[in-house]
Amino acid sequence: MATSKTSVLGHAILLFSALTGAQNTDVPTFYPRSPPAYPAPIGSGFGLPGWSEAYSKAQAIVAQMTIAEKVNLTSGVGWQGEQCVGNTGSVPRLGIRGLCLQDSPLGIRFGQYSSAFPAGVTIASTWDTNLAYRRGFAMGTEHRGKGVDIQLGPVSGPLGRFPEGGRNWEGGGSDPYLSGVGLASAVQGIQDAGVIACAKHYIANEQEHFRQRGESVIPVDEAISSNVDDRAMHEVFAWPFADAVRAGVGSIMCSYNQINNSYGCQNSELLNGILKNELGFPGFVMSDWQAQHAGVATALAGLGKELDCPDRIHQM
């Protein structure tokens, strides 16, 4: 069938208009911002097995603490403070010792005679959930044997949006379903070995460059912002963490970068809104090292434990 030049030109104009948004007011515009989500939900364990009982015991202990003791318990000693990459404070009066945190998602980072476990992306490429579990259990067993309480892993951030990302290999690849299954299996393995797993880095931590203030060769005032719309956030980036929550992960680490122009460790929409309210996460959120840039605001936004925060100390 013959097509006139006028008809072709008309279709071309319509196509160009659609692509550029011209004459199309029905297409929503995404503005990179995070709406507030307050207050932080009151922890109860959400009726999950083991969690509700733990919350009841914790509430009874916390009721006996002073403000100083609460701050000490939720604050970190810092970078390689003692035997681990970080340690929390303690409450000797109530017999509560500090916790030992150690990298990494691939095995023990600091320590003699430590095993080098296969990368997360290598395990994911096997599509073997049993292997992912066994690797997690082996890592957890080694951490526990060296006195570690919290293993800072496994990883699903970065998810791998940028192929050249420096830490893509730590996680399970860029498919959110595959990454989520691997993350959940690793969490179960680590925690069955008697160590708390810390899934990281929440969320959209997709590049190393400019991920943190002052960390790059060229100083920057603010970390980079990963701008993600609501659908991509739920269907892609948050999906693996939802699997980790369902697997019973005890801790989640918030990331260095900003998300929709709000820092990951003080983004109430992501911590209070999605992680705690939507996904029902009952554990604690901890900051990455030097990832906290405010004081009370971070606690209100959903952060539970801070590790090494010179910015906050500077402001106090």
XYZ file of N, CA and C in Angstrom, residues 105-252:
444
model
N 31.454 -9.283 52.958
C 30.501 -10.223 52.369
C 31.171 -11.438 51.722
N 32.497 -11.438 51.674
C 33.229 -12.548 51.040
C 34.119 -13.277 52.032
N 33.930 -13.016 53.314
C 34.762 -13.643 54.322
C 35.403 -12.602 55.206
N 36.215 -13.048 56.154
C 36.841 -12.138 57.112
C 37.880 -11.256 56.433
N 37.773 -9.968 56.659
C 38.667 -9.023 56.012
C 39.984 -8.877 56.764
N 39.888 -8.713 58.083
C 41.089 -8.554 58.892
C 41.219 -9.759 59.823
N 42.315 -10.436 59.739
C 42.543 -11.587 60.600
C 43.455 -12.587 59.931
N 44.231 -13.260 60.718
C 45.150 -14.250 60.178
C 44.427 -15.559 59.856
N 44.926 -16.248 58.859
C 44.414 -17.556 58.456
C 42.923 -17.504 58.128
N 42.547 -16.493 57.352
C 41.150 -16.330 56.940
C 40.947 -16.884 55.535
N 39.810 -17.470 55.308
C 39.499 -18.050 54.004
C 39.066 -16.974 53.022
N 39.400 -17.167 51.755
C 38.931 -16.290 50.681
C 37.813 -17.020 49.959
N 36.573 -16.615 50.224
C 35.421 -17.301 49.654
C 35.112 -16.774 48.250
N 34.433 -17.565 47.439
C 34.082 -17.117 46.080
C 33.223 -15.857 46.121
N 33.340 -15.038 45.083
C 32.554 -13.805 44.982
C 31.066 -14.121 44.861
N 30.254 -13.165 45.288
C 28.811 -13.358 45.219
C 28.313 -13.604 43.811
N 28.858 -12.865 42.834
C 28.398 -13.027 41.459
C 28.773 -14.411 40.923
N 29.862 -14.994 41.419
C 30.258 -16.349 41.012
C 29.253 -17.373 41.522
N 28.854 -17.221 42.772
C 27.855 -18.137 43.343
C 26.520 -17.988 42.628
N 26.120 -16.744 42.356
C 24.842 -16.501 41.677
C 24.825 -17.138 40.298
N 25.971 -17.173 39.624
C 26.023 -17.735 38.272
C 25.783 -19.237 38.245
N 25.828 -19.877 39.405
C 25.548 -21.316 39.467
C 24.056 -21.604 39.586
N 23.270 -20.605 39.985
C 21.829 -20.768 40.218
C 21.558 -21.871 41.238
N 22.438 -22.014 42.207
C 22.351 -23.098 43.185
C 22.124 -22.491 44.566
N 20.883 -22.533 45.048
C 20.562 -21.932 46.344
C 21.231 -22.694 47.491
N 21.390 -23.992 47.327
C 22.050 -24.779 48.364
C 23.520 -24.370 48.505
N 24.178 -24.123 47.368
C 25.565 -23.678 47.400
C 25.668 -22.299 48.047
N 24.716 -21.413 47.728
C 24.705 -20.076 48.328
C 24.541 -20.172 49.844
N 23.695 -21.086 50.281
C 23.492 -21.280 51.722
C 24.761 -21.824 52.376
N 25.360 -22.835 51.757
C 26.560 -23.458 52.329
C 27.713 -22.465 52.417
N 27.850 -21.620 51.408
C 28.876 -20.576 51.452
C 28.613 -19.624 52.607
N 27.340 -19.204 52.764
C 26.988 -18.324 53.875
C 27.267 -18.965 55.222
N 26.931 -20.243 55.351
C 27.145 -20.946 56.617
C 28.641 -21.055 56.924
N 29.437 -21.341 55.894
C 30.885 -21.452 56.088
C 31.486 -20.117 56.508
N 31.053 -19.024 55.870
C 31.547 -17.698 56.257
C 31.133 -17.370 57.683
N 29.869 -17.644 58.009
C 29.380 -17.364 59.352
C 30.124 -18.160 60.405
N 30.418 -19.422 60.097
C 31.148 -20.275 61.034
C 32.542 -19.727 61.303
N 33.206 -19.263 60.249
C 34.546 -18.709 60.426
C 34.506 -17.398 61.199
N 33.529 -16.564 60.918
C 33.383 -15.316 61.689
C 33.150 -15.628 63.168
N 32.248 -16.548 63.434
C 31.939 -16.896 64.828
C 33.177 -17.454 65.533
N 33.935 -18.268 64.819
C 35.137 -18.844 65.398
C 36.176 -17.817 65.787
N 36.150 -16.663 65.146
C 37.103 -15.594 65.458
C 36.494 -14.520 66.359
N 35.341 -14.803 66.935
C 34.750 -13.896 67.907
C 33.912 -12.776 67.341
N 33.505 -12.904 66.079
C 32.702 -11.867 65.432
C 31.217 -12.083 65.731
N 30.509 -10.989 66.029
C 29.066 -11.056 66.289
C 28.231 -10.706 65.073
N 28.710 -9.754 64.262
C 27.952 -9.283 63.097
C 28.851 -9.313 61.872
N 28.447 -10.086 60.865
C 29.186 -10.095 59.597
C 28.604 -9.029 58.683
N 29.431 -8.132 58.210
C 28.970 -7.043 57.356
C 28.809 -7.547 55.925
N 27.768 -8.257 55.696
C 27.422 -8.877 54.432
C 26.227 -9.777 54.686
N 25.588 -10.275 53.642
C 25.946 -10.251 52.213
C 25.537 -8.947 51.514
N 25.771 -8.903 50.191
C 25.609 -7.668 49.420
C 24.565 -7.799 48.310
N 23.763 -6.733 48.166
C 22.957 -6.537 46.961
C 22.898 -5.049 46.675
N 23.964 -4.391 46.800
C 24.086 -2.966 46.535
C 25.556 -2.627 46.514
N 26.144 -2.547 45.336
C 25.470 -2.313 44.052
C 24.783 -3.543 43.463
N 23.681 -3.242 42.765
C 22.989 -4.279 42.020
C 23.666 -4.508 40.672
N 24.400 -3.513 40.197
C 25.163 -3.666 38.966
C 24.622 -2.881 37.797
N 24.040 -1.706 38.083
C 23.497 -0.889 36.991
C 24.597 -0.467 36.024
N 25.786 -0.198 36.573
C 26.931 0.178 35.749
C 27.898 -0.997 35.688
N 28.131 -1.552 34.505
C 28.996 -2.736 34.388
C 30.395 -2.529 34.941
N 30.888 -1.280 34.901
C 32.243 -1.033 35.378
C 32.286 -0.755 36.878
N 31.179 -0.933 37.577
C 31.130 -0.679 39.014
C 32.169 -1.505 39.764
N 32.918 -0.855 40.650
C 34.046 -1.503 41.302
C 33.695 -2.643 42.230
N 32.452 -2.685 42.716
C 32.105 -3.718 43.696
C 30.922 -4.579 43.246
N 30.617 -4.563 41.966
C 29.507 -5.366 41.459
C 29.667 -6.843 41.797
N 30.901 -7.314 41.790
C 31.181 -8.736 41.990
C 30.825 -9.235 43.390
N 30.661 -8.310 44.341
C 30.328 -8.730 45.703
C 28.910 -9.284 45.796
N 28.012 -8.789 44.934
C 26.613 -9.196 44.993
C 26.270 -10.287 43.999
N 24.960 -10.465 43.781
C 24.499 -11.569 42.954
C 24.150 -11.206 41.534
N 24.645 -10.065 41.035
C 24.336 -9.682 39.667
C 23.186 -8.709 39.591
N 22.848 -8.305 38.365
C 21.889 -7.216 38.171
C 20.438 -7.661 38.059
N 20.171 -8.950 38.078
C 18.788 -9.415 38.068
C 18.257 -9.412 39.501
N 17.232 -8.615 39.805
C 16.790 -8.483 41.202
C 16.269 -9.780 41.800
N 15.634 -10.623 40.976
C 15.133 -11.890 41.510
C 16.285 -12.810 41.900
N 17.244 -12.972 40.985
C 18.404 -13.822 41.258
C 19.198 -13.284 42.441
N 19.406 -11.983 42.468
C 20.154 -11.373 43.558
C 19.436 -11.569 44.889
N 18.110 -11.462 44.872
C 17.333 -11.626 46.098
C 17.384 -13.036 46.645
N 17.273 -14.020 45.765
C 17.343 -15.424 46.190
C 18.713 -15.720 46.796
N 19.771 -15.220 46.138
C 21.112 -15.431 46.654
C 21.336 -14.732 47.985
N 20.800 -13.509 48.106
C 20.938 -12.740 49.337
C 20.250 -13.464 50.488
N 19.042 -13.950 50.245
C 18.293 -14.650 51.287
C 19.000 -15.928 51.722
N 19.527 -16.689 50.769
C 20.223 -17.940 51.094
C 21.470 -17.672 51.925
N 22.206 -16.626 51.556
C 23.410 -16.267 52.309
C 23.059 -15.828 53.721
N 21.999 -15.030 53.854
C 21.550 -14.577 55.175
C 21.226 -15.774 56.067
N 20.474 -16.725 55.535
C 20.100 -17.903 56.321
C 21.327 -18.695 56.745
N 22.279 -18.858 55.828
C 23.482 -19.597 56.152
C 24.307 -18.924 57.235
N 24.529 -17.616 57.092
C 25.323 -16.855 58.067
C 24.687 -16.925 59.447
N 23.374 -16.716 59.509
C 22.702 -16.654 60.804
C 22.504 -18.025 61.423
N 22.396 -19.060 60.606
C 22.342 -20.411 61.164
C 23.662 -20.786 61.828
N 24.747 -20.097 61.440
C 26.061 -20.335 62.055
C 26.223 -19.550 63.353
N 25.218 -18.749 63.708
C 25.255 -18.029 64.977
C 25.812 -16.631 64.907
N 25.822 -16.035 63.716
C 26.317 -14.672 63.522
C 25.202 -13.842 62.877
N 25.056 -12.596 63.274
C 24.057 -11.712 62.673
C 24.540 -11.277 61.298
N 23.710 -11.455 60.283
C 24.031 -10.980 58.936
C 23.608 -9.522 58.805
N 24.381 -8.751 58.042
C 24.064 -7.345 57.785
C 24.010 -7.143 56.274
N 22.813 -7.154 55.694
C 22.654 -6.976 54.246
C 22.954 -5.527 53.883
N 23.701 -5.338 52.786
C 24.113 -3.985 52.416
C 24.271 -3.884 50.890
N 24.419 -2.662 50.323
C 24.303 -1.365 50.979
C 22.976 -0.768 50.544
N 22.114 -0.505 51.481
C 20.756 -0.041 51.231
C 20.762 1.474 51.008
N 20.617 1.985 49.803
C 20.133 1.330 48.612
C 20.602 2.130 47.400
N 20.569 1.511 46.212
C 21.009 2.158 44.969
C 22.443 2.667 45.062
N 23.288 1.907 45.743
C 24.712 2.243 45.883
C 25.441 1.698 44.660
N 25.334 2.409 43.545
C 25.710 1.851 42.250
C 27.067 2.291 41.719
N 27.811 3.106 42.454
C 29.141 3.462 41.986
C 29.999 3.908 43.161
N 31.313 3.744 43.005
C 32.253 4.152 44.033
C 32.605 5.636 43.908
N 32.663 6.134 42.672
C 33.086 7.507 42.425
C 32.077 8.494 43.005
N 32.571 9.407 43.847
C 31.740 10.428 44.496
C 30.663 9.830 45.398
N 30.865 8.604 45.870
C 29.844 7.998 46.733
C 29.839 8.620 48.124
N 30.941 9.307 48.479
C 31.088 9.831 49.825
C 31.757 11.193 49.797
N 31.376 12.044 50.703
C 31.975 13.375 50.788
C 33.455 13.273 51.109
N 34.276 13.953 50.292
C 35.688 14.044 50.581
C 36.494 12.793 50.324
N 35.872 11.757 49.737
C 36.587 10.505 49.556
C 37.339 10.448 48.232
N 36.902 11.211 47.261
C 37.521 11.170 45.942
C 38.719 12.103 45.879
N 39.466 12.016 44.774
C 40.632 12.876 44.573
C 40.203 14.336 44.522
N 39.064 14.573 43.855
C 38.512 15.927 43.786
C 37.466 16.062 44.895
N 37.724 16.869 45.932
C 36.775 16.991 47.045
C 35.407 17.478 46.565
N 34.363 16.861 47.074
C 33.006 17.282 46.740
C 32.261 17.575 48.039
N 31.361 18.558 47.982
C 30.621 18.946 49.176
C 29.573 17.908 49.553
N 28.989 17.273 48.557
C 27.955 16.284 48.813
C 28.226 15.019 48.012
N 27.788 13.888 48.533
C 27.914 12.630 47.808
C 26.951 12.615 46.627
N 27.210 11.735 45.680
C 26.362 11.621 44.508
C 24.955 11.169 44.899
N 23.961 11.559 44.125
C 22.581 11.141 44.372
C 22.140 10.157 43.301
N 21.697 8.979 43.728
C 21.099 8.008 42.816
C 19.611 8.326 42.733
N 19.168 8.805 41.593
C 17.783 9.223 41.437
C 16.963 8.100 40.817
N 16.023 7.578 41.593
C 15.267 6.386 41.214
C 13.779 6.645 41.420
N 12.967 6.334 40.408
C 11.528 6.532 40.590
C 10.935 5.401 41.430
N 9.686 5.571 41.837
C 9.063 4.666 42.806
C 8.955 3.237 42.276
N 8.607 3.087 41.009
C 8.441 1.741 40.460
C 9.769 1.000 40.398
N 10.812 1.654 39.904
C 12.125 1.021 39.832
C 12.653 0.706 41.233
N 12.366 1.594 42.181
C 12.823 1.353 43.552
C 12.221 0.067 44.104
N 10.913 -0.119 43.910
C 10.243 -1.299 44.455
C 10.530 -2.570 43.648
N 10.509 -2.467 42.327
C 10.601 -3.659 41.496
C 12.035 -4.109 41.213
N 12.995 -3.210 41.399
C 14.382 -3.550 41.078
C 15.269 -3.462 42.318
N 15.505 -2.247 42.822
C 16.524 -2.050 43.852
C 16.128 -2.600 45.229
N 14.850 -2.469 45.609
C 14.431 -2.946 46.935
C 14.091 -4.433 46.942
N 13.893 -5.021 45.777
C 13.446 -6.408 45.699
C 14.364 -7.369 46.460
N 15.680 -7.342 46.215
C 16.550 -8.277 46.945
C 16.502 -8.084 48.458
N 16.391 -6.827 48.905
C 16.335 -6.579 50.345
C 15.027 -7.102 50.943
N 13.968 -7.099 50.152
C 12.717 -7.692 50.618
C 12.909 -9.184 50.877
N 13.656 -9.852 50.002
C 13.952 -11.272 50.206
C 14.791 -11.476 51.460
N 15.751 -10.572 51.694
C 16.591 -10.672 52.896
C 15.744 -10.514 54.155
N 14.784 -9.587 54.129
C 13.896 -9.387 55.271
C 13.065 -10.644 55.512
N 12.541 -11.227 54.447
C 11.754 -12.457 54.592
C 12.605 -13.605 55.130
N 13.906 -13.556 54.850
C 14.809 -14.598 55.335
C 15.195 -14.370 56.796
N 14.773 -13.242 57.379
C 15.027 -12.975 58.787
C 16.310 -12.239 59.080
N 16.842 -11.477 58.116
C 18.106 -10.767 58.335
C 18.007 -9.856 59.566
N 19.059 -9.883 60.391
C 19.022 -9.122 61.634
C 19.390 -7.670 61.492
N 20.172 -7.337 60.453
C 20.651 -5.970 60.309
C 20.749 -5.587 58.834
N 20.588 -4.313 58.553
C 20.761 -3.778 57.203
C 21.592 -2.511 57.307
